[in-house]
Short mmCIF file of C-alpha atoms in Angstrom, two decimals:
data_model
loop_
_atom_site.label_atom_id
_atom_site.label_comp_id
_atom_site.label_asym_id
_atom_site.label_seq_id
_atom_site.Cartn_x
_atom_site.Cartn_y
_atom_site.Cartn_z
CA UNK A 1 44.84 -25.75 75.45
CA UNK A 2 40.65 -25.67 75.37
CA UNK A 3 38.67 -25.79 72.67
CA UNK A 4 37.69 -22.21 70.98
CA UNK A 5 34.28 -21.32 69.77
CA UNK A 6 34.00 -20.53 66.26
CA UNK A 7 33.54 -17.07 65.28
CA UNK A 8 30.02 -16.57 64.46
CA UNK A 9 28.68 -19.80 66.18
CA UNK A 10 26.96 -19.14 69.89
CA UNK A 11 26.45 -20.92 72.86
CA UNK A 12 23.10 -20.27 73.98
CA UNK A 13 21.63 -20.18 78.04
CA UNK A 14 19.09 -19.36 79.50
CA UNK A 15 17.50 -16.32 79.72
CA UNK A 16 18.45 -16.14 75.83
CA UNK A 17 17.40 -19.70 75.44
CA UNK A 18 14.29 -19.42 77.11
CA UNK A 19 13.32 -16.84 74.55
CA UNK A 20 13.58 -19.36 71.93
CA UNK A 21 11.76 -21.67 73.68
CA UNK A 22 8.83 -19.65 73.85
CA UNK A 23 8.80 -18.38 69.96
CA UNK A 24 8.64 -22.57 69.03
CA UNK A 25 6.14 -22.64 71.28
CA UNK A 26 3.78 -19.51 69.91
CA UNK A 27 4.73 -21.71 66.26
CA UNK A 28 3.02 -24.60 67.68
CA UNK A 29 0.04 -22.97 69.16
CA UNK A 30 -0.56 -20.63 66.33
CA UNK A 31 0.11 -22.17 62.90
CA UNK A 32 -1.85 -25.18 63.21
CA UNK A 33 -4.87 -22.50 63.71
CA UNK A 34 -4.09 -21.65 60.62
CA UNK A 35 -4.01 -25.44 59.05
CA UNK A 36 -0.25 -25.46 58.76
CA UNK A 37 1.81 -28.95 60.13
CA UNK A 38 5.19 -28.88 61.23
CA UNK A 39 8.15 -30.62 58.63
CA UNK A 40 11.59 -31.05 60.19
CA UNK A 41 13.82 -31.24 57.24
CA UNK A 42 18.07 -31.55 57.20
CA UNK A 43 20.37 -29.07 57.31
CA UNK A 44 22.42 -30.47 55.00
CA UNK A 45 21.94 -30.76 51.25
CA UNK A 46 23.61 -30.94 47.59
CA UNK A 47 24.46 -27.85 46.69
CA UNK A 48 22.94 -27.87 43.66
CA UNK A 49 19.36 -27.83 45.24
CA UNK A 50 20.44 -23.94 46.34
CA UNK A 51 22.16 -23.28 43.19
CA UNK A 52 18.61 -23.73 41.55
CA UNK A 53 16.22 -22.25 44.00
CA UNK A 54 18.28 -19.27 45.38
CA UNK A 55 19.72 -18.16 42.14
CA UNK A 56 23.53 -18.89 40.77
CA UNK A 57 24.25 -15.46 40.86
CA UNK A 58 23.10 -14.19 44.27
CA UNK A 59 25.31 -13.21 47.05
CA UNK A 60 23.77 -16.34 49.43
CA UNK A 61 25.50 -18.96 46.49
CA UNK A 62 28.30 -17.21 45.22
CA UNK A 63 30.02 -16.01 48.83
CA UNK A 64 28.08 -17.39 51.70
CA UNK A 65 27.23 -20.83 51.67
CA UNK A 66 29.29 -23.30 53.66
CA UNK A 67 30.05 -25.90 50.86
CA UNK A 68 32.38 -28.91 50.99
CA UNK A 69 32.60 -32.32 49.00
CA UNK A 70 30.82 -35.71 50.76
CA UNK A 71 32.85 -38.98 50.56
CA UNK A 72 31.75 -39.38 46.50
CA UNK A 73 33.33 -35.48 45.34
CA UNK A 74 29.64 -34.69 45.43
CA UNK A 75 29.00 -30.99 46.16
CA UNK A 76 26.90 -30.70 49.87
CA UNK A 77 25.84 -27.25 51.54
CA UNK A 78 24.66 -26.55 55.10
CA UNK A 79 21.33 -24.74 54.42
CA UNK A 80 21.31 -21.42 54.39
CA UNK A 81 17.43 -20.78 54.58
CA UNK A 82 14.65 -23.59 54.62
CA UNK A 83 12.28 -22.82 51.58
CA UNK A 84 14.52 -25.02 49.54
CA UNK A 85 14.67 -27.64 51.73
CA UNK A 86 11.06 -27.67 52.37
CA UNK A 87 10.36 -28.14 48.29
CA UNK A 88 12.61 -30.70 47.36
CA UNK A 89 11.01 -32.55 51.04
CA UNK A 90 7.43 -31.90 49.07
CA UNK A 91 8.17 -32.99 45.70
CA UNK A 92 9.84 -36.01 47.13
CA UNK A 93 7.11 -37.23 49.54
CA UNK A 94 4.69 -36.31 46.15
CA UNK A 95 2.46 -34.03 48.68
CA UNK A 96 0.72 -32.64 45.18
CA UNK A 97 -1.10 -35.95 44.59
CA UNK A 98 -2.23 -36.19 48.73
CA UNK A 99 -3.59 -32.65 49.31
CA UNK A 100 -4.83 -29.64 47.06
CA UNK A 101 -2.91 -27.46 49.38
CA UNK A 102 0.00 -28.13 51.79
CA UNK A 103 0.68 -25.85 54.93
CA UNK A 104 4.16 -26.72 56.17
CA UNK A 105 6.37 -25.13 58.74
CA UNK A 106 9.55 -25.83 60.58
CA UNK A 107 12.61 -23.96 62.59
CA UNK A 108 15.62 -24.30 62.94
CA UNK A 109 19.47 -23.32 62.46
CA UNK A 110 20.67 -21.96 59.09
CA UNK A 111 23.96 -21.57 57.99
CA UNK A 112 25.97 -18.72 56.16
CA UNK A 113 29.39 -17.46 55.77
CA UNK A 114 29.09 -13.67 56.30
CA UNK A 115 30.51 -10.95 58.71
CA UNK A 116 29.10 -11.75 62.32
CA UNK A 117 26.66 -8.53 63.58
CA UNK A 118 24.04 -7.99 65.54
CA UNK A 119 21.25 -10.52 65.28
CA UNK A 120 22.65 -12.06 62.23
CA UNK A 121 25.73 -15.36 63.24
CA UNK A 122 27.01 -17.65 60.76
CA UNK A 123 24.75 -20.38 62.33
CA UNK A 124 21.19 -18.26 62.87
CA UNK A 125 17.95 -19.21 63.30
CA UNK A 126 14.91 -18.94 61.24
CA UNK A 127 11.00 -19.64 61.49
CA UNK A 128 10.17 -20.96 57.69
CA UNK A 129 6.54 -21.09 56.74
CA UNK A 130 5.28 -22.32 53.26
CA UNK A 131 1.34 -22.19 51.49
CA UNK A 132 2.16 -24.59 48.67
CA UNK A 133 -0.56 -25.14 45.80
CA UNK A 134 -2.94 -22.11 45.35
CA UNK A 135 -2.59 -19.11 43.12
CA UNK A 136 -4.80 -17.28 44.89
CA UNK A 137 -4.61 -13.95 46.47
CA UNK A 138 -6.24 -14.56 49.45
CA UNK A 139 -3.35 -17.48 50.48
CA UNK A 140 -1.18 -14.06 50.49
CA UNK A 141 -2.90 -12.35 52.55
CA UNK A 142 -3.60 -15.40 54.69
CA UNK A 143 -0.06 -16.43 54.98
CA UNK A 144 0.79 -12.57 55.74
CA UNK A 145 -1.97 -12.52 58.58
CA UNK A 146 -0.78 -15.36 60.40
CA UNK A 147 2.53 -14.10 60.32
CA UNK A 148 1.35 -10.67 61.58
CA UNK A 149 -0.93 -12.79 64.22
CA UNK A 150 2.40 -14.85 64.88
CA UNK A 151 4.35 -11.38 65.98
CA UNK A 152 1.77 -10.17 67.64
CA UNK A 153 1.49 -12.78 70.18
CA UNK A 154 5.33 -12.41 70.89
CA UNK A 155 4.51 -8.53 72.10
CA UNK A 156 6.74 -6.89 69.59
CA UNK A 157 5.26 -3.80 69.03
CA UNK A 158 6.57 -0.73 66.64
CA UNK A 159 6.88 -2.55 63.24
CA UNK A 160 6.36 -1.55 59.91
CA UNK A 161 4.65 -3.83 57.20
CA UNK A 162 6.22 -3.05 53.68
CA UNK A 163 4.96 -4.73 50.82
CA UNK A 164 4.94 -4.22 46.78
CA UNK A 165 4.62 -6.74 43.87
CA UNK A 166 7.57 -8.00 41.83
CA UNK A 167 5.57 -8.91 38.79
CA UNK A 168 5.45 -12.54 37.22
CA UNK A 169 8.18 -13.82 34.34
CA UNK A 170 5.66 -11.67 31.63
CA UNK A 171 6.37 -8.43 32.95
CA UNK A 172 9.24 -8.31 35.47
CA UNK A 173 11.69 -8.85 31.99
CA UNK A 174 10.37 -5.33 30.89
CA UNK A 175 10.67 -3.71 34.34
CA UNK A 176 14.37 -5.34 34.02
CA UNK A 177 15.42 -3.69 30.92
CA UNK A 178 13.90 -0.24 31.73
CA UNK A 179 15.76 -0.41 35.34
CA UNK A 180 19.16 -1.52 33.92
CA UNK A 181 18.68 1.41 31.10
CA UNK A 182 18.11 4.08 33.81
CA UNK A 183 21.20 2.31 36.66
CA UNK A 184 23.27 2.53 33.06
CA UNK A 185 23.22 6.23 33.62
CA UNK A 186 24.05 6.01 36.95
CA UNK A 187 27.14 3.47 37.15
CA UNK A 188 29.36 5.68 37.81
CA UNK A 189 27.68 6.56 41.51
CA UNK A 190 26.77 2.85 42.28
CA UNK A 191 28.79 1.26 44.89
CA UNK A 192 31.12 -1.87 43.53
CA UNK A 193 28.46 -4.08 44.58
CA UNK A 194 25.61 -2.66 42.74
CA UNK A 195 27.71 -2.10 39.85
CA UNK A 196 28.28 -5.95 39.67
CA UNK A 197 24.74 -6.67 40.08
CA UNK A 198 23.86 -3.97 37.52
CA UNK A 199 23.61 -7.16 34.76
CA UNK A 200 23.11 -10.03 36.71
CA UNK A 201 20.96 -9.10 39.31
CA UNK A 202 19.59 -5.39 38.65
CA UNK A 203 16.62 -5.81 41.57
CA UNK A 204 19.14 -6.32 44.09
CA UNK A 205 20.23 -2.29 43.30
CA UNK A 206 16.94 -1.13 44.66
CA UNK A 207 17.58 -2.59 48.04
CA UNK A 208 21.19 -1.13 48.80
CA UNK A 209 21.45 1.19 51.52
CA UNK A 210 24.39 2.96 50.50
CA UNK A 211 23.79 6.61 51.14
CA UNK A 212 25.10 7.94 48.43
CA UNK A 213 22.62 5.91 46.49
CA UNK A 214 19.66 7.00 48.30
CA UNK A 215 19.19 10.62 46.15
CA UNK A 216 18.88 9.69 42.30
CA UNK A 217 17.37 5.99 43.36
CA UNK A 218 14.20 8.09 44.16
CA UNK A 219 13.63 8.48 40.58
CA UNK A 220 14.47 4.82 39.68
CA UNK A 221 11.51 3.23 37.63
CA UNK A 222 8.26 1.57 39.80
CA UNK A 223 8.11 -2.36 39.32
CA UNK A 224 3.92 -1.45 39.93
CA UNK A 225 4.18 0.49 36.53
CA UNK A 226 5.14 -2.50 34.88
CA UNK A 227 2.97 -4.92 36.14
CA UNK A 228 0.75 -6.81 33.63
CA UNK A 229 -3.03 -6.65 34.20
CA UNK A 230 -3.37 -10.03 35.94
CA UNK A 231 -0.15 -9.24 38.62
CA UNK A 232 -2.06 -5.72 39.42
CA UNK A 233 -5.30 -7.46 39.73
CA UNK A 234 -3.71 -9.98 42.37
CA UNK A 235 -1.83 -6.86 44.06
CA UNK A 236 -4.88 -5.06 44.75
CA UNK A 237 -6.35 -8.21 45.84
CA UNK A 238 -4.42 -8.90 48.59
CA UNK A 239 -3.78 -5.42 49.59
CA UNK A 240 -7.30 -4.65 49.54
CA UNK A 241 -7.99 -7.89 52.01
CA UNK A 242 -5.50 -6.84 54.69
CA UNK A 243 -6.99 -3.15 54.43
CA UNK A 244 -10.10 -4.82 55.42
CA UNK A 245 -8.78 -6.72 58.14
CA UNK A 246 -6.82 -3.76 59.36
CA UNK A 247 -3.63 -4.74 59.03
CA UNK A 248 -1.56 -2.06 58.03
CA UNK A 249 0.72 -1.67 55.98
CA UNK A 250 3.40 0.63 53.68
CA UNK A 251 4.14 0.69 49.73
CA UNK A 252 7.64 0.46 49.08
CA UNK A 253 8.05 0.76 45.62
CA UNK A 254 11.95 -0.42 46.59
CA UNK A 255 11.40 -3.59 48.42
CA UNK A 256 12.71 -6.78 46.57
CA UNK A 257 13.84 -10.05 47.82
CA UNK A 258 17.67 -10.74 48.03
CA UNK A 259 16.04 -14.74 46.66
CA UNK A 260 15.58 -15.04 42.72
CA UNK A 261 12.55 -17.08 43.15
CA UNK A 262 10.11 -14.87 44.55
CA UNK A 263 7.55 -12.61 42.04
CA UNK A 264 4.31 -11.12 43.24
CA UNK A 265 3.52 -10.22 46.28
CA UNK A 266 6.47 -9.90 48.53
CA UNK A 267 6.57 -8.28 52.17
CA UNK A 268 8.50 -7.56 54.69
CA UNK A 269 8.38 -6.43 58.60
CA UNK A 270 10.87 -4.04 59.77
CA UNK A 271 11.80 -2.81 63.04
CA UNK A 272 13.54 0.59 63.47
CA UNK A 273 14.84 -0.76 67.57
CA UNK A 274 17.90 -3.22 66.06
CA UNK A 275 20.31 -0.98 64.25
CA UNK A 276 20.79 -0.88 60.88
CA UNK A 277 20.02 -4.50 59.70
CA UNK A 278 15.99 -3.55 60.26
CA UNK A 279 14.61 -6.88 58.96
CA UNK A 280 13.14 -9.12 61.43
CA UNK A 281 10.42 -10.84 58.40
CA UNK A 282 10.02 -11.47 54.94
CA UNK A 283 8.61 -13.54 52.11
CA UNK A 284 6.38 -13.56 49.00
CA UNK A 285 5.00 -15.43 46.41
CA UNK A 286 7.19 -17.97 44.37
CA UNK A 287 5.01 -19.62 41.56
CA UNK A 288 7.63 -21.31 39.54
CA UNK A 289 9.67 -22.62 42.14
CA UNK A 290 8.80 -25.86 42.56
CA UNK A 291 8.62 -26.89 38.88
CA UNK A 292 12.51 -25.09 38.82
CA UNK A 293 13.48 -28.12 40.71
CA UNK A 294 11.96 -30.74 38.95
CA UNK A 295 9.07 -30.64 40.49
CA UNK A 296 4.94 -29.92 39.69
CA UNK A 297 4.08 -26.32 38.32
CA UNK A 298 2.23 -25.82 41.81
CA UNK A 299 2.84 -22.17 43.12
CA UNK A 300 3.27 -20.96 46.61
CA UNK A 301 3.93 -18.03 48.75
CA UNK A 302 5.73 -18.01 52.32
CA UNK A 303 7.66 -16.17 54.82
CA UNK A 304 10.81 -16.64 57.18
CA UNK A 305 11.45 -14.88 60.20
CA UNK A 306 14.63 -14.35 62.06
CA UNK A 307 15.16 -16.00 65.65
CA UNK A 308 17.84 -13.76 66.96
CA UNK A 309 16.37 -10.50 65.58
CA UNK A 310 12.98 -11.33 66.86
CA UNK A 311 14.77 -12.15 70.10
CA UNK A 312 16.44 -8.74 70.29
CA UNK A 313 12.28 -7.26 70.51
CA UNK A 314 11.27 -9.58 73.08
CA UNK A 315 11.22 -9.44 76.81
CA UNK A 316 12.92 -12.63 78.33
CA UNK A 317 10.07 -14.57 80.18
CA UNK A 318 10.44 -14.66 83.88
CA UNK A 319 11.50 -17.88 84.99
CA UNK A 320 9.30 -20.16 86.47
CA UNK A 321 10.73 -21.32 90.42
CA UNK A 322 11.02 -24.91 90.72
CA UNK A 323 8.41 -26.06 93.30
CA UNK A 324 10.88 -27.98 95.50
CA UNK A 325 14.14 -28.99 96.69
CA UNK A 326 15.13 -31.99 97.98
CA UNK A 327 17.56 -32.17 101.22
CA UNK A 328 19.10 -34.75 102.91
CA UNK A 329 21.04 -34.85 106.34
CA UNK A 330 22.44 -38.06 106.39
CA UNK A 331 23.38 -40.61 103.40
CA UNK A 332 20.93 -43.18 105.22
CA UNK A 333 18.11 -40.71 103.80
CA UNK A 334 19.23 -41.00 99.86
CA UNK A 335 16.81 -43.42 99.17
CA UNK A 336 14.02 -41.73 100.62
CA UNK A 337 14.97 -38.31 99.41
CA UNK A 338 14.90 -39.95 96.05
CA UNK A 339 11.78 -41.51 95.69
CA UNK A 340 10.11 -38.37 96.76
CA UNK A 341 11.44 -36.17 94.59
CA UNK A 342 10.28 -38.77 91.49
CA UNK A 343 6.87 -39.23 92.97
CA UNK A 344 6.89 -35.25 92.94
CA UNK A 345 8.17 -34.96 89.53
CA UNK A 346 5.69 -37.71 88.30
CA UNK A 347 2.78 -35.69 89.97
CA UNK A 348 3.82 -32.43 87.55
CA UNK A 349 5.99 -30.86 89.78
CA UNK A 350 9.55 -29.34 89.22
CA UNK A 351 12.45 -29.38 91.46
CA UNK A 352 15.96 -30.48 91.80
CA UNK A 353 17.26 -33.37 94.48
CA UNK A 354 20.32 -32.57 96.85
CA UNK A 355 23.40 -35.28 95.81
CA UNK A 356 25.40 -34.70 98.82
CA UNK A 357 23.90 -34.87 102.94
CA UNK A 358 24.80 -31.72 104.22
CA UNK A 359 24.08 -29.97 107.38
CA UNK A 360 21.09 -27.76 108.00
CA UNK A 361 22.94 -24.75 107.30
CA UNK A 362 24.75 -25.63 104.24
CA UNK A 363 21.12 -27.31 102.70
CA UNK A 364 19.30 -24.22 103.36
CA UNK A 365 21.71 -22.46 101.62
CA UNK A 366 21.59 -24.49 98.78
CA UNK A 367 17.89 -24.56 98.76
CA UNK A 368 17.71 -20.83 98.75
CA UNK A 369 20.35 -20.72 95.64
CA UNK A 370 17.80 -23.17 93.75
CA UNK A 371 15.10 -21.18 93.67
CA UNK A 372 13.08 -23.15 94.93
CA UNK A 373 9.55 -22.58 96.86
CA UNK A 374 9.67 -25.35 99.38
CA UNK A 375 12.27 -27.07 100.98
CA UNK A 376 12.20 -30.81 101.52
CA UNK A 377 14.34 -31.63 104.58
CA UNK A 378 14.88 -35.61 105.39
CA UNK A 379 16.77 -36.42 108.37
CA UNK A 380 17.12 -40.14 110.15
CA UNK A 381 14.12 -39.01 112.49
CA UNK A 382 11.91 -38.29 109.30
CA UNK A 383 13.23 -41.59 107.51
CA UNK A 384 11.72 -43.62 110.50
CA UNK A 385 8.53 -41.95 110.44
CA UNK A 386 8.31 -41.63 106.80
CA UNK A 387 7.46 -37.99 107.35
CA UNK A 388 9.59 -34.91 105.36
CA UNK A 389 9.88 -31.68 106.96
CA UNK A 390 8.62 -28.91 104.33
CA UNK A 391 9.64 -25.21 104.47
CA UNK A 392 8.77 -22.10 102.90
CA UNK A 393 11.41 -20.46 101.65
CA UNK A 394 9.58 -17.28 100.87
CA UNK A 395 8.00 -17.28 104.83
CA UNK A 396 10.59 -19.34 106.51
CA UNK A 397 7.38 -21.64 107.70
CA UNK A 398 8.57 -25.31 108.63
CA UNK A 399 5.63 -27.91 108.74
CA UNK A 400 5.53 -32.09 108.83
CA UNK A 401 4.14 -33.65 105.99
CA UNK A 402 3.35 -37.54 105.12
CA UNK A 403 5.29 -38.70 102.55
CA UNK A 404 1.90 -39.65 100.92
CA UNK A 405 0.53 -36.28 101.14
CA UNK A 406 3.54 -34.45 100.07
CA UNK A 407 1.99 -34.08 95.87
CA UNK A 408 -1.29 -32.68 96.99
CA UNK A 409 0.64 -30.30 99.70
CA UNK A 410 3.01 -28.42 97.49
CA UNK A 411 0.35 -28.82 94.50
CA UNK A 412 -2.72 -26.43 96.84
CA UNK A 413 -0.03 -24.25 97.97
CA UNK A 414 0.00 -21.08 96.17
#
């Protein structure tokens, strides 16, 4: 009997990997531009770190976390986004004392127990970045233009910027009670979700997509309308910066994060190209997170984007041909045929090494099936003259080549 896969848990191979590959790599070329360092953090933590950050009443705690007991009866949860993760790693290491301002990022899997769709598997992937330790406006619309810079290098095109302001703990409690008073006369039509949230989580009823929601949500109260003079100021702040800059972007006056920690600015990008689930981006400001956890009152603002949504707007890169592949004719020639194909590899080169002797035929064959641009044949003749027969494969030409002078060969070769 094999071993199954678990349901919402892929295998991934290239192309698909590949893809992957290159979106760690755009992180690592891009953020640092930006000031930020990469954190690697676990994927495995006490639940109660989640219960804190992410709310006790959300969704993410109360259905979808994978939770189990460690050896002790002590509660542990495989992480199902990194911002937590990322705070308890600052206030532990102290970074508040070290730097004014900490730019951290990392990537990775994350972990919840939902229905499997369409860019969205138990295990998923996310890109996590964090601004930890200004209050300022401009860190939003910093954070917001790297991440815009960030996409833009990946050549996803036909995206849509949404952002609004959820107010601070002054003002969002008034926006609360006038939203719960006007959903009140509107039970009736929610759908049993929104109906549960109504009381615990009343924000979370602006985001639903239920259709038969859509017509008398229109007239739902603005969270803008309610924002105290200092949360508009900050608003128009950043909004006003990315105008500037030209990034643009839409007011939705229904956008909220699915996180209790977030207030301010939040944002999201959304692509209308991956079905209904049209969030490939999102993140805000969180100024009371960290001292929720035990931590410093320092505030912060940050985004997360999703890996296998961002992967269904990207081309896969071509793959790169290996530059060689190693033959051999006769098990006399192993030795050779190995040491050239290190001294290749150690020059910068890529390419695989044949394991069996084979006849001409059968190598070429397996040559062509590598990929490869050049074929390094070593028969007994070649072994005592220390010599390696190099071919083509896109031309079918066949020259000799010292082994010495095989590197720079292959290297000048287009």
């Amino acid at each position: 009997m094999s071993v199954a896969r678990i349901n919402g848990f892929a295998d991934m191979f290239e192309p698909e990997s590949s893809v992957f590959t290159m979106m760690e790599e755009h992180c690592r070329a891009i953020f640092p531009t930006y000031g930020f360092h990469e954190v690697r953090i676990p994927i495995l933590e006490y639940t109660d770190l989640f219960c804190r950050s992410i709310g006790q009443e959300t969704d993410v705690v109360q259905k979808e976390m994978y939770t189990f007991p460690d050896g002790k009866g002590r509660l542990t949860s495989l992480r199902p986004e990194a911002t937590a993760g990322i705070m308890r790693a600052y206030i532990a290491a102290s970074l508040n004392s070290k730097e004014q301002v900490s730019r951290l990022y990392t990537f990775g899997p994350m972990f919840r127990h939902e229905r499997p769709q369409k860019g969205r598997m138990r295990q998923f992937h996310q890109i996590d970045c964090e601004l930890l330790g200004s209050a300022s406006p401009l860190a939003d619309a910093d954070v917001i233009s790297l991440l815009e810079q960030f996409i833009t290098s990946l050549g996803i095109g036909r995206l849509t910027l949404r952002l609004n302001s959820l107010g601070c703990s002054e003002c969002r409690p008034k926006y609360r009670e006038a939203l719960i008073a006007y959903l009140e006369k509107h039970e009736s039509e929610l759908c049993e979700d929104c109906q549960r949230r109504l009381h615990t989580n009343p924000l979370r009823v602006l985001d639903c997509k239920k259709d038969s929601q859509q017509d008398f949500m229109k007239d739902a109260p603005r969270i803008l309308d309610y924002n105290c003079p200092e949360c508009r100021e900050h608003y128009e702040t950043a909004t006003g910066l990315l105008k500037d800059s030209g990034i643009a972007f839409v007011q939705d006056d229904h956008l909220v994060r699915g996180l209790d920690y977030y207030c301010r600015t939040t944002f999201e990008l959304q692509s209308d190209d991956i079905g209904a689930q049209t969030a490939v981006a999102g993140g805000g400001r969180y100024d009371g997170l960290i001292k929720s956890l035990g931590g410093p009152d320092v505030p912060g603002v940050g985004f997360a984007c999703g890996m296998e949504r961002l992967a269904l707007l990207m081309k896969s890169p071509d793959p790169k041909k290996p530059d060689f592949y190693t033959v051999s004719l006769d098990p006399s020639c192993y030795g050779l045929a190995y040491r050239v194909s290190r001294g290749l590899r150690l020059a910068g080169l890529t390419g695989e090494l044949g394991y069996v002797s084979s006849s001409m035929k059968a190598a070429m064959r397996q040559a062509g099936k590598s990929g490869a641009r050049y074929a390094i044949i070593i028969g007994s003749d070649e072994l005592a003259r220390n010599v390696c027969a190099v071919k083509n494969m896109d031309n079918g030409n066949q020259e000799e080549v010292a082994v010495e002078n095989l590197a720079s060969y292959i290297s000048t070769k287009d």
